[in-house]
Amino acid sequence: MNASLAIDVTQARARLHELTVIDVRTPGEFASGHLPGALNIPLDQLSRALPAIKEAAEGGEILVVCASGARSENACKTLAGHGVTTATLTGGTSAWAEGGHELHRLEGKPRTVWGMERQVRFTAGTIVLIGLLLGLLHPAWQLLSAGIACGLIFSALTNTCGMAAVLAKLPHNRPRPADLDEALTALRQRGAQQAD
């Protein structure tokens, strides 16, 4: 199995012109700002995109990015399992922006969605609060809050997030089929151009 590499913002900035950048965040997060030239292939769509990613990897290096680096690491592990060598951006898009580098935004698509981490914090906090309030009516409702607490601990220990996986399926976090098809076509074209 191929190991993924981690590159920092300075290295990515210097080599951006030669990298194929795949952003694995949700479409809403991607629309709010992404690395120049990045293609949006959400993490849960990697299997569909695998043939195009393999083709692009044959023509040049792939850089996988997300908000902070956790999802891109998971994507790199998945791709490595299929024989595709990739690199992840240390610190993700957040580190890129903090480094003072420009984020591109989609034109004509003003849709702004909270980042997945923020969506998870909001949802978890709301469920815990509801569980505590309903616990005033009957103590059994406090189990709802305890369940969320256990889920957060499990999430931290495994560096995965079941709640994020569920939230990613909401309509505002889903790619339109045309957008994903467009990203896959661009990915195939880049792979073909780099191979020439």
GROMACS .gro file of C-alpha atoms in nm:
model
  196
    1MET     CA    1   0.000   0.000   0.000
    2ASN     CA    2   0.139   0.342  -0.093
    3ALA     CA    3   0.188   0.590   0.188
    4SER     CA    4   0.056   0.940   0.150
    5LEU     CA    5   0.281   1.239   0.192
    6ALA     CA    6   0.213   1.560   0.380
    7ILE     CA    7   0.325   1.890   0.237
    8ASP     CA    8   0.301   2.228   0.404
    9VAL     CA    9   0.147   2.546   0.268
   10THR     CA   10   0.480   2.690   0.150
   11GLN     CA   11   0.561   2.377  -0.051
   12ALA     CA   12   0.208   2.360  -0.193
   13ARG     CA   13   0.216   2.726  -0.294
   14ALA     CA   14   0.548   2.683  -0.476
   15ARG     CA   15   0.429   2.371  -0.659
   16LEU     CA   16   0.060   2.456  -0.712
   17HIS     CA   17   0.103   2.492  -1.090
   18GLU     CA   18   0.221   2.129  -1.120
   19LEU     CA   19  -0.025   1.967  -0.878
   20THR     CA   20  -0.377   1.842  -0.940
   21VAL     CA   21  -0.567   1.964  -0.634
   22ILE     CA   22  -0.869   1.765  -0.516
   23ASP     CA   23  -1.081   1.924  -0.243
   24VAL     CA   24  -1.278   1.657  -0.055
   25ARG     CA   25  -1.500   1.894   0.142
   26THR     CA   26  -1.873   1.928   0.082
   27PRO     CA   27  -1.983   2.148  -0.210
   28GLY     CA   28  -2.104   2.417   0.030
   29GLU     CA   29  -1.769   2.432   0.204
   30PHE     CA   30  -1.590   2.431  -0.132
   31ALA     CA   31  -1.805   2.721  -0.256
   32SER     CA   32  -1.710   2.928   0.049
   33GLY     CA   33  -1.343   2.927  -0.059
   34HIS     CA   34  -1.088   2.682  -0.202
   35LEU     CA   35  -0.734   2.665  -0.334
   36PRO     CA   36  -0.691   2.806  -0.685
   37GLY     CA   37  -0.761   2.541  -0.948
   38ALA     CA   38  -0.898   2.289  -0.699
   39LEU     CA   39  -1.161   2.038  -0.810
   40ASN     CA   40  -1.440   1.946  -0.570
   41ILE     CA   41  -1.480   1.573  -0.522
   42PRO     CA   42  -1.649   1.520  -0.183
   43LEU     CA   43  -1.504   1.246   0.034
   44ASP     CA   44  -1.814   1.029  -0.001
   45GLN     CA   45  -1.781   1.044  -0.383
   46LEU     CA   46  -1.422   0.915  -0.400
   47SER     CA   47  -1.523   0.568  -0.514
   48ARG     CA   48  -1.713   0.712  -0.811
   49ALA     CA   49  -1.418   0.936  -0.896
   50LEU     CA   50  -1.151   0.666  -0.854
   51PRO     CA   51  -1.096   0.593  -1.227
   52ALA     CA   52  -1.051   0.964  -1.306
   53ILE     CA   53  -0.822   1.013  -1.005
   54LYS     CA   54  -0.606   0.716  -1.112
   55GLU     CA   55  -0.583   0.860  -1.462
   56ALA     CA   56  -0.482   1.204  -1.325
   57ALA     CA   57  -0.226   1.045  -1.090
   58GLU     CA   58  -0.054   0.881  -1.387
   59GLY     CA   59   0.000   1.225  -1.538
   60GLY     CA   60   0.119   1.407  -1.227
   61GLU     CA   61   0.099   1.448  -0.852
   62ILE     CA   62  -0.230   1.474  -0.665
   63LEU     CA   63  -0.275   1.704  -0.365
   64VAL     CA   64  -0.580   1.628  -0.152
   65VAL     CA   65  -0.717   1.907   0.068
   66CYS     CA   66  -0.999   1.965   0.313
   67ALA     CA   67  -1.067   2.218   0.589
   68SER     CA   68  -0.804   2.109   0.842
   69GLY     CA   69  -0.641   1.794   0.707
   70ALA     CA   70  -0.838   1.511   0.873
   71ARG     CA   71  -1.068   1.431   0.580
   72SER     CA   72  -0.787   1.464   0.329
   73GLU     CA   73  -0.578   1.216   0.531
   74ASN     CA   74  -0.869   0.971   0.520
   75ALA     CA   75  -0.903   1.028   0.146
   76CYS     CA   76  -0.529   0.970   0.096
   77LYS     CA   77  -0.550   0.641   0.289
   78THR     CA   78  -0.846   0.530   0.077
   79LEU     CA   79  -0.666   0.622  -0.245
   80ALA     CA   80  -0.344   0.454  -0.127
   81GLY     CA   81  -0.549   0.138  -0.077
   82HIS     CA   82  -0.624   0.154  -0.450
   83GLY     CA   83  -0.261   0.213  -0.546
   84VAL     CA   84  -0.285   0.590  -0.591
   85THR     CA   85  -0.005   0.793  -0.432
   86THR     CA   86  -0.122   1.131  -0.307
   87ALA     CA   87  -0.018   1.412  -0.077
   88THR     CA   88  -0.226   1.597   0.180
   89LEU     CA   89  -0.199   1.964   0.267
   90THR     CA   90  -0.092   2.001   0.630
   91GLY     CA   91  -0.354   2.213   0.805
   92GLY     CA   92  -0.580   2.212   0.501
   93THR     CA   93  -0.757   2.511   0.353
   94SER     CA   94  -0.754   2.681   0.693
   95ALA     CA   95  -0.372   2.682   0.699
   96TRP     CA   96  -0.368   2.806   0.338
   97ALA     CA   97  -0.589   3.103   0.429
   98GLU     CA   98  -0.399   3.172   0.753
   99GLY     CA   99  -0.079   3.184   0.546
  100GLY     CA  100  -0.228   3.483   0.361
  101HIS     CA  101  -0.290   3.294   0.038
  102GLU     CA  102  -0.589   3.364  -0.181
  103LEU     CA  103  -0.897   3.142  -0.173
  104HIS     CA  104  -1.108   3.123  -0.488
  105ARG     CA  105  -1.484   3.127  -0.471
  106LEU     CA  106  -1.729   2.995  -0.726
  107GLU     CA  107  -1.880   3.268  -0.939
  108GLY     CA  108  -2.256   3.278  -0.965
  109LYS     CA  109  -2.287   3.044  -0.668
  110PRO     CA  110  -2.333   3.262  -0.359
  111ARG     CA  111  -2.428   2.960  -0.151
  112THR     CA  112  -2.243   2.984   0.177
  113VAL     CA  113  -2.253   2.691   0.413
  114TRP     CA  114  -2.088   2.649   0.748
  115GLY     CA  115  -1.782   2.428   0.752
  116MET     CA  116  -1.848   2.066   0.847
  117GLU     CA  117  -1.675   2.101   1.182
  118ARG     CA  118  -1.900   2.395   1.269
  119GLN     CA  119  -2.209   2.204   1.156
  120VAL     CA  120  -2.109   1.910   1.378
  121ARG     CA  121  -2.049   2.134   1.682
  122PHE     CA  122  -2.384   2.307   1.632
  123THR     CA  123  -2.576   1.981   1.589
  124ALA     CA  124  -2.404   1.806   1.881
  125GLY     CA  125  -2.460   2.106   2.109
  126THR     CA  126  -2.825   2.132   2.011
  127ILE     CA  127  -2.889   1.763   2.074
  128VAL     CA  128  -2.712   1.776   2.411
  129LEU     CA  129  -2.916   2.082   2.514
  130ILE     CA  130  -3.241   1.918   2.404
  131GLY     CA  131  -3.149   1.603   2.598
  132LEU     CA  132  -3.078   1.804   2.911
  133LEU     CA  133  -3.399   2.007   2.883
  134LEU     CA  134  -3.612   1.699   2.817
  135GLY     CA  135  -3.428   1.536   3.109
  136LEU     CA  136  -3.612   1.780   3.334
  137LEU     CA  137  -3.934   1.609   3.225
  138HIS     CA  138  -3.802   1.255   3.251
  139PRO     CA  139  -3.447   1.150   3.346
  140ALA     CA  140  -3.428   0.893   3.064
  141TRP     CA  141  -3.392   1.178   2.812
  142GLN     CA  142  -3.048   1.252   2.956
  143LEU     CA  143  -2.932   0.937   2.777
  144LEU     CA  144  -2.959   1.139   2.455
  145SER     CA  145  -2.693   1.378   2.585
  146ALA     CA  146  -2.482   1.088   2.710
  147GLY     CA  147  -2.502   0.924   2.368
  148ILE     CA  148  -2.370   1.236   2.198
  149ALA     CA  149  -2.089   1.262   2.455
  150CYS     CA  150  -1.988   0.901   2.384
  151GLY     CA  151  -2.001   0.969   2.009
  152LEU     CA  152  -1.772   1.270   2.047
  153ILE     CA  153  -1.522   1.069   2.251
  154PHE     CA  154  -1.527   0.789   1.992
  155SER     CA  155  -1.485   1.049   1.717
  156ALA     CA  156  -1.178   1.196   1.886
  157LEU     CA  157  -1.019   0.855   1.950
  158THR     CA  158  -1.071   0.725   1.596
  159ASN     CA  159  -1.033   1.056   1.408
  160THR     CA  160  -1.361   0.984   1.231
  161CYS     CA  161  -1.698   1.149   1.267
  162GLY     CA  162  -2.023   0.965   1.215
  163MET     CA  163  -2.223   1.284   1.263
  164ALA     CA  164  -2.027   1.453   0.985
  165ALA     CA  165  -2.101   1.157   0.758
  166VAL     CA  166  -2.472   1.197   0.829
  167LEU     CA  167  -2.466   1.577   0.790
  168ALA     CA  168  -2.279   1.542   0.460
  169LYS     CA  169  -2.589   1.372   0.318
  170LEU     CA  170  -2.809   1.678   0.375
  171PRO     CA  171  -2.911   1.855   0.052
  172HIS     CA  172  -2.704   2.169   0.115
  173ASN     CA  173  -2.391   1.953   0.153
  174ARG     CA  174  -2.448   1.737  -0.156
  175PRO     CA  175  -2.299   1.802  -0.498
  176ARG     CA  176  -2.534   1.848  -0.787
  177PRO     CA  177  -2.472   1.563  -1.034
  178ALA     CA  178  -2.370   1.813  -1.302
  179ASP     CA  179  -2.108   1.970  -1.071
  180LEU     CA  180  -1.949   1.634  -0.991
  181ASP     CA  181  -1.953   1.529  -1.356
  182GLU     CA  182  -1.786   1.859  -1.447
  183ALA     CA  183  -1.514   1.803  -1.183
  184LEU     CA  184  -1.451   1.448  -1.309
  185THR     CA  185  -1.425   1.567  -1.670
  186ALA     CA  186  -1.175   1.837  -1.567
  187LEU     CA  187  -0.980   1.578  -1.369
  188ARG     CA  188  -0.957   1.345  -1.668
  189GLN     CA  189  -0.848   1.634  -1.893
  190ARG     CA  190  -0.573   1.734  -1.650
  191GLY     CA  191  -0.452   1.376  -1.634
  192ALA     CA  192  -0.440   1.356  -2.013
  193GLN     CA  193  -0.262   1.694  -2.048
  194GLN     CA  194   0.001   1.610  -1.788
  195ALA     CA  195   0.067   1.270  -1.947
  196ASP     CA  196   0.145   1.437  -2.283
   0.00000   0.00000   0.00000
